[in-house]
PDB file of C-alpha atoms in Angstrom:
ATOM      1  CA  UNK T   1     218.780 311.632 -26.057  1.00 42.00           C
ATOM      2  CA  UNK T   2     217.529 314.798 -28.329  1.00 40.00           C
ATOM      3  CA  UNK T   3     219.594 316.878 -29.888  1.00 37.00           C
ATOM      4  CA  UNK T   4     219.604 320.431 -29.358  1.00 38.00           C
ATOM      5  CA  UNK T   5     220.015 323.155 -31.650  1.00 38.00           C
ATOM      6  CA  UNK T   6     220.456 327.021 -31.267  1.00 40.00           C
ATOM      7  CA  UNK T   7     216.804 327.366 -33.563  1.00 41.00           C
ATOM      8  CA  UNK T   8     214.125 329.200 -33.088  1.00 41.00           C
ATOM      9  CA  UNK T   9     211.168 328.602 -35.490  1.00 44.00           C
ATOM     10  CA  UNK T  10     211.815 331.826 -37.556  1.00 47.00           C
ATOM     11  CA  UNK T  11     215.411 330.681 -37.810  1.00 44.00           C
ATOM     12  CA  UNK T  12     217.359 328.883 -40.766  1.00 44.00           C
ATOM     13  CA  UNK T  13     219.188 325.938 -39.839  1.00 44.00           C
ATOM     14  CA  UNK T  14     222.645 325.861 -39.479  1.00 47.00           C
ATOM     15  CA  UNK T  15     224.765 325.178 -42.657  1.00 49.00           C
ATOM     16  CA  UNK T  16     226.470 321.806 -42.227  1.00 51.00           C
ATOM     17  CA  UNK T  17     229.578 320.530 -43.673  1.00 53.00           C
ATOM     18  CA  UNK T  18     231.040 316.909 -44.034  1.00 57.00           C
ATOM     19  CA  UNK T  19     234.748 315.899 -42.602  1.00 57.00           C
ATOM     20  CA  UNK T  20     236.851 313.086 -43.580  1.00 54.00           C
ATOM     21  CA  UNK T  21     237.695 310.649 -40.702  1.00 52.00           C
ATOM     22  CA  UNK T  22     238.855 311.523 -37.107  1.00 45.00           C
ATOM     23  CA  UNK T  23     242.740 312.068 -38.481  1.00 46.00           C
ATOM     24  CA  UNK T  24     241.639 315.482 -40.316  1.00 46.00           C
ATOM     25  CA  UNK T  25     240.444 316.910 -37.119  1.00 49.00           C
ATOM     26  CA  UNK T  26     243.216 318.184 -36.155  1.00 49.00           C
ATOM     27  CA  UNK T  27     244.394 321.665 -35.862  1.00 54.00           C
ATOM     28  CA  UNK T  28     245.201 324.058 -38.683  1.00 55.00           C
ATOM     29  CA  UNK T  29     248.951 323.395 -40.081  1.00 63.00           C
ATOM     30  CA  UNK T  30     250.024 326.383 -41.520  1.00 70.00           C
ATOM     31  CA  UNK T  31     248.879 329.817 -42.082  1.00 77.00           C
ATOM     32  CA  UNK T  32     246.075 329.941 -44.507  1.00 81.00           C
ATOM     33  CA  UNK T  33     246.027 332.645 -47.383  1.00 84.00           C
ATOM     34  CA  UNK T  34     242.973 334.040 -49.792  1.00 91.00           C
ATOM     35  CA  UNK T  35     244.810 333.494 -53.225  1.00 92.00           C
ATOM     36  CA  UNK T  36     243.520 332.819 -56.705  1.00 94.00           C
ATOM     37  CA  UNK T  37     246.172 330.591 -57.847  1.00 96.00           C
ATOM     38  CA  UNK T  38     244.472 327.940 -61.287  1.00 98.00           C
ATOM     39  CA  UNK T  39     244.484 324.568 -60.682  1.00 98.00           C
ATOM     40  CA  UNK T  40     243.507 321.221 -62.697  1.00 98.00           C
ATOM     41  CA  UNK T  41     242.019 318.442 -60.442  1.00 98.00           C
ATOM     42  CA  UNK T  42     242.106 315.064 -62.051  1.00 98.00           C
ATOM     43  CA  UNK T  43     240.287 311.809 -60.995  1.00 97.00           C
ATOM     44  CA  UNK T  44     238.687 308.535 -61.771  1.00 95.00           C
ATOM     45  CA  UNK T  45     234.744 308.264 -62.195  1.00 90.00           C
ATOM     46  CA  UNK T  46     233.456 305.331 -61.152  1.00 88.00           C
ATOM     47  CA  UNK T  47     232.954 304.317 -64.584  1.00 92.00           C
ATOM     48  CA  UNK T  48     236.567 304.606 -65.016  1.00 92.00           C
ATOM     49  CA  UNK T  49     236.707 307.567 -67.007  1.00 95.00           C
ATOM     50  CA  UNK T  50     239.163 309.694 -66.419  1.00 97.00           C
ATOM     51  CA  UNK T  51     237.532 313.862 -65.731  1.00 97.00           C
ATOM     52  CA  UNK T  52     239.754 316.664 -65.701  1.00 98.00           C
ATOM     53  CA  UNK T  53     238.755 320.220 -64.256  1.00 98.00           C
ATOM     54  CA  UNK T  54     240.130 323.887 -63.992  1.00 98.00           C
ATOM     55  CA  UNK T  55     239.134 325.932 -61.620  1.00 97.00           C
ATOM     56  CA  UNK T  56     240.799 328.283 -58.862  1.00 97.00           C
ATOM     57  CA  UNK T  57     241.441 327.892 -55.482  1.00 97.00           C
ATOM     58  CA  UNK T  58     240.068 330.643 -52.739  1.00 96.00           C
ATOM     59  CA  UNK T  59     241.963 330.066 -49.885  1.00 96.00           C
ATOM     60  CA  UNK T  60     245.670 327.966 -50.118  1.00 96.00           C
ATOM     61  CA  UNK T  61     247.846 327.036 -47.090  1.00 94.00           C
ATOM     62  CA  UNK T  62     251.679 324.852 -47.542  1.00 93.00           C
ATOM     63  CA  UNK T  63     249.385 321.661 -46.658  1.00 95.00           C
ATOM     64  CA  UNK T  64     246.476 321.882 -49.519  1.00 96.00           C
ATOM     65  CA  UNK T  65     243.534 324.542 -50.704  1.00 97.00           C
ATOM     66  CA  UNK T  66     239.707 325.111 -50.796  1.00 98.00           C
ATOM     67  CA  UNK T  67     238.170 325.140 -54.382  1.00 98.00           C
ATOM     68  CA  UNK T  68     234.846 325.155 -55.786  1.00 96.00           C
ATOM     69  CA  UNK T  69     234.220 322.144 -58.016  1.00 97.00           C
ATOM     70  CA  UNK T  70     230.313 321.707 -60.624  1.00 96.00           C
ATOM     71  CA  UNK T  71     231.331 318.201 -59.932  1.00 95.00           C
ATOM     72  CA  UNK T  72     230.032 316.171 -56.816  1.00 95.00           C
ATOM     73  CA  UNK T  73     233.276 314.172 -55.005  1.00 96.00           C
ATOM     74  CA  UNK T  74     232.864 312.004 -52.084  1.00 95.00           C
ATOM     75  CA  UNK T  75     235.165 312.543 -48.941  1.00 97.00           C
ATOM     76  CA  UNK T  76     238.284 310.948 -48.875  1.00 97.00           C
ATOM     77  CA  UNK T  77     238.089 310.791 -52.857  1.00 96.00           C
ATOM     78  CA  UNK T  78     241.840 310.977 -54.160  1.00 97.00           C
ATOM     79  CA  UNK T  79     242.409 313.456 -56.856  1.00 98.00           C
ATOM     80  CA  UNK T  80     245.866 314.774 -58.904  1.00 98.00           C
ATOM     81  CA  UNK T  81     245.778 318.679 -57.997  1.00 98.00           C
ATOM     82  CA  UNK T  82     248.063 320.770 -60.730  1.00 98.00           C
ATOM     83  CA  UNK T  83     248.971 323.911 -59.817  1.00 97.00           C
ATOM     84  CA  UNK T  84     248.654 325.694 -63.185  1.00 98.00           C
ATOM     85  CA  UNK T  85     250.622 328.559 -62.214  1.00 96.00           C
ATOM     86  CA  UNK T  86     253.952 326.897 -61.050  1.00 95.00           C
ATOM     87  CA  UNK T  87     253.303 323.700 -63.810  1.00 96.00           C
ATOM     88  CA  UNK T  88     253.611 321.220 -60.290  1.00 96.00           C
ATOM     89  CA  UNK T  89     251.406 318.612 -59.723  1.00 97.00           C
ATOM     90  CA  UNK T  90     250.783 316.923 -56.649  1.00 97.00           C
ATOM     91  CA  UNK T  91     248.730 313.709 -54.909  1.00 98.00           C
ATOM     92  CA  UNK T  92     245.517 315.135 -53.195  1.00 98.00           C
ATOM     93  CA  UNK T  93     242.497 314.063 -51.015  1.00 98.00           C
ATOM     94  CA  UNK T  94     239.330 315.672 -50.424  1.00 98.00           C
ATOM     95  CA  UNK T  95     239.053 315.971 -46.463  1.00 97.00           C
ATOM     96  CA  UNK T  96     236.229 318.848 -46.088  1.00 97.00           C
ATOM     97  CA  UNK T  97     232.737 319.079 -48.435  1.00 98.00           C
ATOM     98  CA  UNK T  98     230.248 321.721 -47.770  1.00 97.00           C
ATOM     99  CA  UNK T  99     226.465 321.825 -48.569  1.00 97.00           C
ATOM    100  CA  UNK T 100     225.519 322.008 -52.024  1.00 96.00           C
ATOM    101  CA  UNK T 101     225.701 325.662 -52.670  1.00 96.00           C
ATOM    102  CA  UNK T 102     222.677 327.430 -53.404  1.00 96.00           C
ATOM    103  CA  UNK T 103     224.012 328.860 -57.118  1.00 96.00           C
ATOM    104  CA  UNK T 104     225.452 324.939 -57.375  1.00 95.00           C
ATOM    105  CA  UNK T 105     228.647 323.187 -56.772  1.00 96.00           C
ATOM    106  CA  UNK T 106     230.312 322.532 -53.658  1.00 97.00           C
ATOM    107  CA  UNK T 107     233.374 323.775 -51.833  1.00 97.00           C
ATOM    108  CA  UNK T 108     236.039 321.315 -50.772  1.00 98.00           C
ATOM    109  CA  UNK T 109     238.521 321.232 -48.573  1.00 98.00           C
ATOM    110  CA  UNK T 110     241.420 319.665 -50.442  1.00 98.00           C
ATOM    111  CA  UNK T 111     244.845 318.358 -48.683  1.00 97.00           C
ATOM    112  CA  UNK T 112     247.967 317.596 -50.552  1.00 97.00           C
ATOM    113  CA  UNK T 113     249.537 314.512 -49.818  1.00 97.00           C
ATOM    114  CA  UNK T 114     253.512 314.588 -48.828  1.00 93.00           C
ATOM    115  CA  UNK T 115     253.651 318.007 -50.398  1.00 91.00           C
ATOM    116  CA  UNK T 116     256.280 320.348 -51.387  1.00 89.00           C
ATOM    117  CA  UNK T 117     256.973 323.322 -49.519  1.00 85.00           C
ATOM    118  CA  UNK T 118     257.178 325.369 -52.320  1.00 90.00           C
ATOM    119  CA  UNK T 119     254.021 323.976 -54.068  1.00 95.00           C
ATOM    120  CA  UNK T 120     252.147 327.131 -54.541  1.00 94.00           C
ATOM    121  CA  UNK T 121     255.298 329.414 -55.301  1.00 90.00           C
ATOM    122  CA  UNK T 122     254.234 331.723 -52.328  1.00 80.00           C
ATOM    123  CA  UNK T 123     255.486 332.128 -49.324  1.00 74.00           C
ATOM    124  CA  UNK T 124     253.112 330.506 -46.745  1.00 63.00           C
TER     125      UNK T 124
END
């Protein structure tokens, strides 16, 4: 059977994103905030070498964040996500990956594993 799409022929297609496994569909946890808070995301390369990155979050919520990364991560990839601001650190996992963004990088959903509460230092 065809799929259908919403296109006509002067139309872009629709921007797709990538989800990790049926468990992250789910609905929202938490009320989800724009914030700017600095963050360090830390993980293995397949090589084995360890790559560490700052960058900033744009939207945070008590269960994880959105960031923009230069660096291309596979769903489900397991990262160390620092909050810079509060000096907490905290198990992560990249659930959500958009397109490649047209002035580079990619946004990811990220989603803290067993996290604190009072991760960010905000009340969420």
């Amino acid at each position: 059977m065809p799929v259908q799409t919403n296109q006509t022929k002067d139309s872009k297609p629709a921007k797709t994103t990538k989800v990790a496994g049926a468990r992250y569909k789910e609905s929202r946890r938490g009320r989800r905030m724009n914030s700017r808070v600095p963050v360090r995301l830390e993980w293995d390369s397949s090589a084995g070498k360890r790559i560490s990155v700052e960058a900033h979050t744009r939207i945070i919520n008590p269960y994880g964040c959105m960031v923009i990364l230069e660096h291309e991560l596979d769903l489900e990839h397991r990262v160390a996500l620092t909050n810079l601001a509060m000096d907490s650190s905290n198990a992560a996992v990249i659930v959500w990956k958009s397109e490649e963004r047209p002035e580079g990088g990619w946004e990811y959903g990220v989603e803290l594993v067993a996290p604190a509460m009072d991760f960010w230092g905000l009340e969420l």
